[in-house]
PDB file of C-alpha atoms in Angstrom:
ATOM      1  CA  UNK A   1       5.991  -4.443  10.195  1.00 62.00           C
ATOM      2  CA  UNK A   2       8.098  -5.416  12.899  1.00 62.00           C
ATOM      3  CA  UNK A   3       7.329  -7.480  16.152  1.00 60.00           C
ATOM      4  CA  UNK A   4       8.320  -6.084  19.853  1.00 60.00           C
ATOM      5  CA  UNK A   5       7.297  -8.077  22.740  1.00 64.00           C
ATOM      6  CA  UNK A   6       4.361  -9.422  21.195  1.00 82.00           C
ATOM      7  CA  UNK A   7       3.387  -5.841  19.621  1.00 92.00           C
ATOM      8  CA  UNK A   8       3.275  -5.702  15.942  1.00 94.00           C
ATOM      9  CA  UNK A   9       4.841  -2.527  15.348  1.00 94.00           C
ATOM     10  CA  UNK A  10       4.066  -0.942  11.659  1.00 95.00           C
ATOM     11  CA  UNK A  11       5.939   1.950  10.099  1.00 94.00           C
ATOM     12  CA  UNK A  12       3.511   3.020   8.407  1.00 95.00           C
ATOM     13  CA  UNK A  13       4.025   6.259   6.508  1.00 95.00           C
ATOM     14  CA  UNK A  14       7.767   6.068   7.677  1.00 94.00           C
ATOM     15  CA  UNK A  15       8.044   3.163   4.783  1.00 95.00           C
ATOM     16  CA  UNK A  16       7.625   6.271   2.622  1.00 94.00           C
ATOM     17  CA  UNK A  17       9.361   9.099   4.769  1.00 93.00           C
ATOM     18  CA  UNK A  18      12.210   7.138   6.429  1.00 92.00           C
ATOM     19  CA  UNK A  19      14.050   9.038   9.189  1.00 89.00           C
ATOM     20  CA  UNK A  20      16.921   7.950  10.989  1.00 83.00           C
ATOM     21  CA  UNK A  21      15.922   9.067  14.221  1.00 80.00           C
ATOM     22  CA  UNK A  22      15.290   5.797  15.572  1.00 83.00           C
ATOM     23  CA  UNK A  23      15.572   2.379  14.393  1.00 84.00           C
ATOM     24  CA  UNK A  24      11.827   2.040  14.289  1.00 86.00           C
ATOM     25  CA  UNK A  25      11.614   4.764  11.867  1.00 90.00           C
ATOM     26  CA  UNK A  26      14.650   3.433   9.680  1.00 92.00           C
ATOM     27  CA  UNK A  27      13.853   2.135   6.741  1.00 91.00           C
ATOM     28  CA  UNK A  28      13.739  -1.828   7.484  1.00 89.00           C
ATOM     29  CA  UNK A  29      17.472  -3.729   7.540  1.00 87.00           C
ATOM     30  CA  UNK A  30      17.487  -6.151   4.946  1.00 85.00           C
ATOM     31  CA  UNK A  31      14.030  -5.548   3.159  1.00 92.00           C
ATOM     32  CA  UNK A  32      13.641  -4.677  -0.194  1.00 94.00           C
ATOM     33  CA  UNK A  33      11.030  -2.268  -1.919  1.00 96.00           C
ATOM     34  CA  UNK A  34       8.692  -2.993  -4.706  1.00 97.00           C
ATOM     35  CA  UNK A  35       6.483  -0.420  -6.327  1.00 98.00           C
ATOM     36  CA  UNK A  36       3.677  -1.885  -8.315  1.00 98.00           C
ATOM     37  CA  UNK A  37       0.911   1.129  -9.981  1.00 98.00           C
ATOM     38  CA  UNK A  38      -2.218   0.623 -10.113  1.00 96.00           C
ATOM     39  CA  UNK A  39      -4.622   1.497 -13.628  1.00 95.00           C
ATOM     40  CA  UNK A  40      -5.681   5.183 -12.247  1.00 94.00           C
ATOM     41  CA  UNK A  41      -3.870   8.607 -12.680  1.00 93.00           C
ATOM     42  CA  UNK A  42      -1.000   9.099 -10.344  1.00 92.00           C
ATOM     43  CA  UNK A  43      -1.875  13.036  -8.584  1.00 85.00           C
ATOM     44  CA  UNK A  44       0.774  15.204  -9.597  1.00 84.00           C
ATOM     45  CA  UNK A  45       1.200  16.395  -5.906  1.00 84.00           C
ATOM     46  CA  UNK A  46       2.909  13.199  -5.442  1.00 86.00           C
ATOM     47  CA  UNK A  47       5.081  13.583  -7.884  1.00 90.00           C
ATOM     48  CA  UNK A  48       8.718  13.998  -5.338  1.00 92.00           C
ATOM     49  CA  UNK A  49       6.989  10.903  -3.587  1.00 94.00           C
ATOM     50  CA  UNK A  50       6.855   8.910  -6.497  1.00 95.00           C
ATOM     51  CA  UNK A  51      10.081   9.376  -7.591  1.00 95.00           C
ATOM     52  CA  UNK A  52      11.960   8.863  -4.758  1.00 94.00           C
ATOM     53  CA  UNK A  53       9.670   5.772  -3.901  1.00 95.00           C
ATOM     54  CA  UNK A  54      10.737   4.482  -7.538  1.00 97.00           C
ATOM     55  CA  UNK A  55      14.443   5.493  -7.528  1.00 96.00           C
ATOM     56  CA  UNK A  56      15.249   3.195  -4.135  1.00 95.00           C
ATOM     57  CA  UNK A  57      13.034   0.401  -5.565  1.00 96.00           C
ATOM     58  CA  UNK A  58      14.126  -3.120  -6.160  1.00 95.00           C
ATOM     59  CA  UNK A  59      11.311  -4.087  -8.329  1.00 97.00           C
ATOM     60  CA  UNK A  60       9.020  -1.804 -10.307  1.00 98.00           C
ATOM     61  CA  UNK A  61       6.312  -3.002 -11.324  1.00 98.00           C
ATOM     62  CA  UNK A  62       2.784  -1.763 -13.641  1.00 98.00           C
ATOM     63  CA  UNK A  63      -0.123  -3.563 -13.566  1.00 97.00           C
ATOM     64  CA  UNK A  64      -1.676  -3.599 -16.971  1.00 96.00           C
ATOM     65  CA  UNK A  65      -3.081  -0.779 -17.572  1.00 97.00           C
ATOM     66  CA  UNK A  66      -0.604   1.010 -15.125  1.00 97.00           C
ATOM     67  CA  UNK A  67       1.622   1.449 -17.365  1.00 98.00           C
ATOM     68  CA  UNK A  68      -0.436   3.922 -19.234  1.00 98.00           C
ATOM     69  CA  UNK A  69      -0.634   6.137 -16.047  1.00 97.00           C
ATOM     70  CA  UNK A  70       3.019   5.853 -15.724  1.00 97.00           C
ATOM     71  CA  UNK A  71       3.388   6.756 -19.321  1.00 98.00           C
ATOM     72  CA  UNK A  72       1.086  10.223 -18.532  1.00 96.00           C
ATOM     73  CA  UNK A  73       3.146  10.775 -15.511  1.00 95.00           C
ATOM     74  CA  UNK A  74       6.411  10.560 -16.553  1.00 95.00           C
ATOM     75  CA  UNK A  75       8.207   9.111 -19.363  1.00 95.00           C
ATOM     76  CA  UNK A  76      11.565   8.529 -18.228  1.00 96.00           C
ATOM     77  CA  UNK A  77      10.492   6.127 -15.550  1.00 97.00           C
ATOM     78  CA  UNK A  78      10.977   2.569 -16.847  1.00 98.00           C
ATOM     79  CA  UNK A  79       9.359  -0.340 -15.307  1.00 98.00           C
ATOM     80  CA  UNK A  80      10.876  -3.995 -14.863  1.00 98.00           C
ATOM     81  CA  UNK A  81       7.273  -5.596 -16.077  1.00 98.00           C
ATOM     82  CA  UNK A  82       4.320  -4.789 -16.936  1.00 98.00           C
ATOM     83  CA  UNK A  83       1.586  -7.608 -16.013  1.00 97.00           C
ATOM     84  CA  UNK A  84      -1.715  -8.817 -16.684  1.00 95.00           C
ATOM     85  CA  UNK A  85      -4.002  -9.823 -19.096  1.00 94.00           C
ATOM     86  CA  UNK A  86      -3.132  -6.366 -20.792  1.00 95.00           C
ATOM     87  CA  UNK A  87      -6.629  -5.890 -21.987  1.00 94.00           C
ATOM     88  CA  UNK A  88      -6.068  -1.994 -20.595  1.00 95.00           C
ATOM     89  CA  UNK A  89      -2.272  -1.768 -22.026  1.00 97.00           C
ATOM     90  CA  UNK A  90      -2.508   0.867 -24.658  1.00 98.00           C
ATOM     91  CA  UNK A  91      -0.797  -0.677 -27.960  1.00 97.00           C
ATOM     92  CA  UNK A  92       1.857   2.615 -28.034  1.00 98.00           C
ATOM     93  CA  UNK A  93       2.422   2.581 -24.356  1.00 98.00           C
ATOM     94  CA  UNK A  94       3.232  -1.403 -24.785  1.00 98.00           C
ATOM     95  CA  UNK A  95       5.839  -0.528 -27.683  1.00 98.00           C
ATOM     96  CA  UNK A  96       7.525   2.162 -26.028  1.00 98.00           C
ATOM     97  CA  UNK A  97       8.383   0.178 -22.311  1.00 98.00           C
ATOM     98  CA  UNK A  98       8.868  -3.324 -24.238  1.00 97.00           C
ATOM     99  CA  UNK A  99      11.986  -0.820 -26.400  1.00 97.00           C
ATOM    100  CA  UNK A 100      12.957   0.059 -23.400  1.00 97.00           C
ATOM    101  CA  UNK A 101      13.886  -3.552 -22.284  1.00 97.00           C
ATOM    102  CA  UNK A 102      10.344  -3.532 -20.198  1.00 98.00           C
ATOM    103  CA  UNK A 103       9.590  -7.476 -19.702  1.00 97.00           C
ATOM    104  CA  UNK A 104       5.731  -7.219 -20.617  1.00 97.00           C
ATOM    105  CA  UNK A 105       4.266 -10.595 -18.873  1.00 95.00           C
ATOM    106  CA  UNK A 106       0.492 -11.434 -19.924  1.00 94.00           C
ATOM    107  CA  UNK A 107      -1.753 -14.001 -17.751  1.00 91.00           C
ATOM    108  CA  UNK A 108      -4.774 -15.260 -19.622  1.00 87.00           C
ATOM    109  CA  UNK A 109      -6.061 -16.471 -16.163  1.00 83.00           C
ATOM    110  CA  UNK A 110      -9.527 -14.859 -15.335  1.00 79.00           C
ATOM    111  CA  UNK A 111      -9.972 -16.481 -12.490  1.00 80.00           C
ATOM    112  CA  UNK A 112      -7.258 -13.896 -10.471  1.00 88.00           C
ATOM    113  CA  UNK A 113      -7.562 -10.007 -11.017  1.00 90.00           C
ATOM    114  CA  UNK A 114      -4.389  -8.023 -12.674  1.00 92.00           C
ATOM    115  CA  UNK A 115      -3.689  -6.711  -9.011  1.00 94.00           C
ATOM    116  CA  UNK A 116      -3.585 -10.285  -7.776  1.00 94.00           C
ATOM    117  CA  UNK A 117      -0.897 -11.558 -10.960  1.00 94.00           C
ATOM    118  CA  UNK A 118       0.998  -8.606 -10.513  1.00 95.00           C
ATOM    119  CA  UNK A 119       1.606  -9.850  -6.535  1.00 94.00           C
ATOM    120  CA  UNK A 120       2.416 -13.269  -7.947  1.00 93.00           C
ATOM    121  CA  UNK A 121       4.625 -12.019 -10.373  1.00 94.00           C
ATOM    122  CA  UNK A 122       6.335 -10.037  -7.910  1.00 95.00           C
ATOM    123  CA  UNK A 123       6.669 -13.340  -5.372  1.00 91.00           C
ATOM    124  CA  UNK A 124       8.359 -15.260  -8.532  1.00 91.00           C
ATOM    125  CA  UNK A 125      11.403 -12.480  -8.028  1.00 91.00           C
ATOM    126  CA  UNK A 126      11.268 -12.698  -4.344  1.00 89.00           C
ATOM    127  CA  UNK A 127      11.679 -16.225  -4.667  1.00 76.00           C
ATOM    128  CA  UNK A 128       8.594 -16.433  -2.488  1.00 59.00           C
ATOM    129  CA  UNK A 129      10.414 -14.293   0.071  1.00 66.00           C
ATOM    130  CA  UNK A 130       7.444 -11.637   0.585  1.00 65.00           C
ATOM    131  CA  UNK A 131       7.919 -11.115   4.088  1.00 72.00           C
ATOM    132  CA  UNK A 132      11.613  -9.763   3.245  1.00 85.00           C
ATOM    133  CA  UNK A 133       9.720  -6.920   0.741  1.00 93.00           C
ATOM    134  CA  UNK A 134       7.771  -3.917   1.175  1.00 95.00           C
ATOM    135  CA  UNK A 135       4.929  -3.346  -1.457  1.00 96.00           C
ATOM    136  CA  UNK A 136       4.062   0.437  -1.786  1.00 97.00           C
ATOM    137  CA  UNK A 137       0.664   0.115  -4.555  1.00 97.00           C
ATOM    138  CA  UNK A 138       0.013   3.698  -6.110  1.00 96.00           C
ATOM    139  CA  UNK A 139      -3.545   3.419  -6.885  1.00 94.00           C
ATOM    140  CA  UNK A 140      -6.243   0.965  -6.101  1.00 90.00           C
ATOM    141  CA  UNK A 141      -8.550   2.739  -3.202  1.00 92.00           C
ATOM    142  CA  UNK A 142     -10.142   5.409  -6.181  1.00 85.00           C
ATOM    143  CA  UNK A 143     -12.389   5.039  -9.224  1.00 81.00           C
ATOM    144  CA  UNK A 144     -15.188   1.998  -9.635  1.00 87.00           C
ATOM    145  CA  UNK A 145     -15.782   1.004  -6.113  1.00 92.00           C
ATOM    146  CA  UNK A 146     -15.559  -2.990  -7.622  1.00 90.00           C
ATOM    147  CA  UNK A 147     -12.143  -2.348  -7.832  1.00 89.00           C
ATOM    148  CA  UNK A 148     -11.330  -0.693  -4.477  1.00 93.00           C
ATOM    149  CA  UNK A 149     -13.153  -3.410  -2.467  1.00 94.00           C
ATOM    150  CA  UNK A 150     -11.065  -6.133  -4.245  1.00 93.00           C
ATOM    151  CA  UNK A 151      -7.684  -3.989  -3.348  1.00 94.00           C
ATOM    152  CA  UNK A 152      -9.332  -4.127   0.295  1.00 96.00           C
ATOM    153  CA  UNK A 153      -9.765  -8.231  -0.358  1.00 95.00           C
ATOM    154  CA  UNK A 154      -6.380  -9.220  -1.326  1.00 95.00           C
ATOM    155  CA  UNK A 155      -5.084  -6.933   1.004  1.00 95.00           C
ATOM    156  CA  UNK A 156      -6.728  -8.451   4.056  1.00 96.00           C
ATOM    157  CA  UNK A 157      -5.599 -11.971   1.989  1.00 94.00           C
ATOM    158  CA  UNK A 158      -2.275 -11.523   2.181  1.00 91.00           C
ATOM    159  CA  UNK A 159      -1.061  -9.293   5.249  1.00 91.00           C
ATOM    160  CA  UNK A 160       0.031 -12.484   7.022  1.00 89.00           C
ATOM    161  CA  UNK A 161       3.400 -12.790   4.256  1.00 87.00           C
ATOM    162  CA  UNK A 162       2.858  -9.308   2.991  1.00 90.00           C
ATOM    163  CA  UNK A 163       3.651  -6.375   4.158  1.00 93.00           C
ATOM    164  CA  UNK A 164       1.386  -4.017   1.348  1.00 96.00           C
ATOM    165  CA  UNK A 165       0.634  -0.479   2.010  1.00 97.00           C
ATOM    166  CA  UNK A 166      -1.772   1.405  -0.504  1.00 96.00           C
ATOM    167  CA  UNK A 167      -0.918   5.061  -1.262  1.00 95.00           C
ATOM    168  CA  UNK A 168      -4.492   7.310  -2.838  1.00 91.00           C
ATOM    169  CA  UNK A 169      -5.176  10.829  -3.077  1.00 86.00           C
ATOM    170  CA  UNK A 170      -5.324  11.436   0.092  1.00 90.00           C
ATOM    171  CA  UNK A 171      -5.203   8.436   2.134  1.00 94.00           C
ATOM    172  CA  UNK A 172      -2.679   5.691   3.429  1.00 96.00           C
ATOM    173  CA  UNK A 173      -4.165   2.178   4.093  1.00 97.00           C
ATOM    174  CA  UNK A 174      -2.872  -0.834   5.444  1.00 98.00           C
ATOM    175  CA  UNK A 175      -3.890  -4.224   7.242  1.00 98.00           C
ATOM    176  CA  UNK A 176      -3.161  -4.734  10.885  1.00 97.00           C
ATOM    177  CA  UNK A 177      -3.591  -8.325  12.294  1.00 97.00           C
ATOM    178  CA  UNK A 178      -5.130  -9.825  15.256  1.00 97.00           C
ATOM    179  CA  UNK A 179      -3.599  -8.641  18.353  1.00 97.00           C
ATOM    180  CA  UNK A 180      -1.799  -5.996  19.438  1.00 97.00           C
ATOM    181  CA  UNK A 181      -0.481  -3.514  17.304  1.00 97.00           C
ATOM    182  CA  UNK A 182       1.342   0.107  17.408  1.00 97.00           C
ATOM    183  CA  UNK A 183       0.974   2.412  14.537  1.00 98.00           C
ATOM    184  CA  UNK A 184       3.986   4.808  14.378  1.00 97.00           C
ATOM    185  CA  UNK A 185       2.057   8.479  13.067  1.00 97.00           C
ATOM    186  CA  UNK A 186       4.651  10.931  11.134  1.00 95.00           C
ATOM    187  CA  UNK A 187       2.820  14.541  12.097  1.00 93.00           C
ATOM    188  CA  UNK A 188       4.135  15.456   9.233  1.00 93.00           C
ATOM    189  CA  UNK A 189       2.317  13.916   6.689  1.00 95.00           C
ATOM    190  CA  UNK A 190      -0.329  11.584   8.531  1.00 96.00           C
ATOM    191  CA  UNK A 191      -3.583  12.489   9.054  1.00 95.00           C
ATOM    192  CA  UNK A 192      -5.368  14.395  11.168  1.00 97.00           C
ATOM    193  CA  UNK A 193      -8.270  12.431  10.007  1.00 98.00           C
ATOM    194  CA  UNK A 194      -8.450   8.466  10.098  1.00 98.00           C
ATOM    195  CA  UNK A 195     -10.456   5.180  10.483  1.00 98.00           C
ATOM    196  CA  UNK A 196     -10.678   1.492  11.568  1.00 98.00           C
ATOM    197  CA  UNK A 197     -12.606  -0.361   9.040  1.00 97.00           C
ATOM    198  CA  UNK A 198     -13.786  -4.015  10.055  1.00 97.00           C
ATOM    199  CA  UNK A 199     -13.984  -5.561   7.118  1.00 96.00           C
ATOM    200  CA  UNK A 200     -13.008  -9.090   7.784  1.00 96.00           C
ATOM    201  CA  UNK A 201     -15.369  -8.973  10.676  1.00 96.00           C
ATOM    202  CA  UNK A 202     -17.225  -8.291  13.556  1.00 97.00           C
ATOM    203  CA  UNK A 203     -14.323  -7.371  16.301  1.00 98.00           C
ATOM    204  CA  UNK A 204     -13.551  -6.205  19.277  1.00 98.00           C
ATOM    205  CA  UNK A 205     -11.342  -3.002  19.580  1.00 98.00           C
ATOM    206  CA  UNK A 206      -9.169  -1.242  22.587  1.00 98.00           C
ATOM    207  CA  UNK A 207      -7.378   1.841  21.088  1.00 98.00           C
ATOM    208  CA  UNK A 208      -5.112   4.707  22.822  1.00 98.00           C
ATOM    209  CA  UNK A 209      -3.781   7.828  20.852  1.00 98.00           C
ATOM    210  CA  UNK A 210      -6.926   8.885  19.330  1.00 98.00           C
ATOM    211  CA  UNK A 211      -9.490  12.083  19.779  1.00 98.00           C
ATOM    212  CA  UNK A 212     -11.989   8.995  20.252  1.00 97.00           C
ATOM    213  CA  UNK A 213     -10.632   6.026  22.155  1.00 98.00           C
ATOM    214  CA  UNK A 214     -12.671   2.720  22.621  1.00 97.00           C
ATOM    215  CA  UNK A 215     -12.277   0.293  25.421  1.00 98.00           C
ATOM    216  CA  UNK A 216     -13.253  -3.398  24.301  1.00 98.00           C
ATOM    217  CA  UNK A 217     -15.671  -1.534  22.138  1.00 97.00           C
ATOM    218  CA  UNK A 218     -17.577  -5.001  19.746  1.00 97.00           C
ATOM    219  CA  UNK A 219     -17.195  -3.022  16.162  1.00 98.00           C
ATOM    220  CA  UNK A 220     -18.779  -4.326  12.550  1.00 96.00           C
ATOM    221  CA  UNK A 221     -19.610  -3.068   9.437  1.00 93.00           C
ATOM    222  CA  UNK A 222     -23.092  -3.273  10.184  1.00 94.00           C
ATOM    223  CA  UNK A 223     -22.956  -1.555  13.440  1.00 95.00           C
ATOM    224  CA  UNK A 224     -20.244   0.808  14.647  1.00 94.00           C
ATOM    225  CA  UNK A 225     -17.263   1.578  12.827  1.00 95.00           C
ATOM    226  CA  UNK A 226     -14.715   4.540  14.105  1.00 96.00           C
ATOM    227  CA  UNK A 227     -14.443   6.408  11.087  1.00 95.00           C
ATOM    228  CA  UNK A 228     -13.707  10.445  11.235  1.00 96.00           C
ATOM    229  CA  UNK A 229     -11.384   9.452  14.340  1.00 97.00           C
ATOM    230  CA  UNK A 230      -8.433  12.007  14.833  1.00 98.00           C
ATOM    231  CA  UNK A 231      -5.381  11.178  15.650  1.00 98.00           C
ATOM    232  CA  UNK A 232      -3.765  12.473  19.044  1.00 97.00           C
ATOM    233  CA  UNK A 233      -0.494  10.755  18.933  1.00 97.00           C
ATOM    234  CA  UNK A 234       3.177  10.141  17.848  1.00 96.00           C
ATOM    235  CA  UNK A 235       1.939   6.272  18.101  1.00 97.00           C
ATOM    236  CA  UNK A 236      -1.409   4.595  17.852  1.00 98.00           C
ATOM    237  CA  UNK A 237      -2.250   1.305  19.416  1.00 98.00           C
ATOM    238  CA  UNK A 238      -5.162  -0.824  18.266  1.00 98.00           C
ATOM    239  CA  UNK A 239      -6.183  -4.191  19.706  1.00 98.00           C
ATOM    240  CA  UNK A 240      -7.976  -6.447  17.676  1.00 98.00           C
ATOM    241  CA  UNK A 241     -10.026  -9.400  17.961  1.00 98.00           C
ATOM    242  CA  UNK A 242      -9.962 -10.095  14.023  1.00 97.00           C
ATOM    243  CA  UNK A 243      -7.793  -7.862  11.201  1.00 98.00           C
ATOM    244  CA  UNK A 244      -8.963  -4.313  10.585  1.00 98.00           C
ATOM    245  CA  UNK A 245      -7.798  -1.954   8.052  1.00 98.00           C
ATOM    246  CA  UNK A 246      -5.789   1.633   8.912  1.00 98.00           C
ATOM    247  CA  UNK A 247      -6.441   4.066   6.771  1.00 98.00           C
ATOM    248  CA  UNK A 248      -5.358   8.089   7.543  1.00 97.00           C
ATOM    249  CA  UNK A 249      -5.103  11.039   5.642  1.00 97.00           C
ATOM    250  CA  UNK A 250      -1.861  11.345   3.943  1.00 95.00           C
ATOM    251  CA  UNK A 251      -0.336  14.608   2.812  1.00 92.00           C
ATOM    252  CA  UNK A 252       2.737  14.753   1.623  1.00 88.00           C
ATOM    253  CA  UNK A 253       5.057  17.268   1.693  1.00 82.00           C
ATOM    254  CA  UNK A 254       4.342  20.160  -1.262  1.00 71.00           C
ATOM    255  CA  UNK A 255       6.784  20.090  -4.158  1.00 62.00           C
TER     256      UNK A 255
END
């Protein structure tokens, strides 16, 4: 996320993809990249993704039972931590990283989920620094719904200091704040398909650069919500009365 004249300007799948085009597009100047997975299978057509997303990162990072997808996925890819209560941490998995010079950190507190220690974990190396990272979370938006609508929570929680985007199957999802906001759209691997969910909120939305556009349209979960939008656009603009979340097809390049 970056601010221009009062426009929060978001990346987006360019976090992932960076091109050099333009300095919007650039990877961020001085911003570091964590990768923290999520406890459910990393899809094998993100494998190139993956890796390259863990090669350039600064702090890699399982959560709990993460590192048993990791261990599924690929072997050779060593975490810095592994964190959690690690009542999902598989006791072989566990042996292997911590000989491998894995720190293996266990919270007892049951009061935060593992998503939520692995975020605090990750602040302790940013020295509390958060809005100098990028957090790319593999996992998180699949499986029990419990767990997807807490991702959703501490998403919406933090996006103030945190810039967090959440990479599924086949979507990308993000938080954009209050106000104005331009989402930059890679044709290459965003979308067609996408929605604006408002889940902190009853809001009021004016969008440009989709098949659907909506004009200080009042939007709620209870009542309408654009979902199945398309999007028409190198750049999307939302303004919003309260935080919404992004989410758009992603599909990344074939390996």
């Amino acid at each position: 996320m970056s601010s221009d004249e009062g426009e929060t300007v978001h990346r987006g799948s360019y976090l992932l993809y960076p091109d050099d085009v333009s300095s919007d597009t650039m990877w961020p100047k001085d911003t570091d990249l964590a990768v923290l997975v999520l406890n459910e299978p990393i899809p094998q057509h993100n494998h190139e993704l993956f890796s390259s997303m863990w090669e350039r990162a600064t702090h890699r990072i399982c959560i709990d039972g993460g590192a048993n997808q990791l261990y599924d996925f690929a072997r050779s890819l060593i975490p810095h931590a592994i964190v959690g209560d690690l009542d999902s941490l598989l006791p072989h998995v566990k042996s292997y990283y911590k000989d491998r010079n894995c720190v293996v950190q266990k919270y007892d507190d049951q009061d935060s989920t593992d998503f939520m220690k692995g975020l605090a974990y990750l602040d302790s190396k940013l020295e509390h620094q958060s809005n100098n990272c990028v957090t790319v979370v593999f996992g998180g938006l699949g499986g029990r719904l419990d767990h997807t609508l807490h991702t959703l929570k501490v998403l919406f929680n933090s996006h103030k200091y945190r810039n967090v985007v959440v990479v599924s199957d086949d979507n990308l999802t993000f938080v954009v704040p209050k106000g104005k906001n331009r989402i930059l759209v890679n044709s290459q691997v965003d979308g067609p398909a996408c929605g604006i969910l408002p889940l902190a909120g009853e809001t009021v939305l004016t969008t440009s650069g989709l098949r659907w556009n909506m004009h200080e349209q009042e939007s709620s979960f209870e009542g309408l919500m654009s979902t199945s939008n398309i999007i028409d656009s190198p750049s999307v603009t939302i303004d919003t009365a309260v935080p919404v979340a992004w989410t758009a097809q992603f599909r990344p390049p074939p390996t």
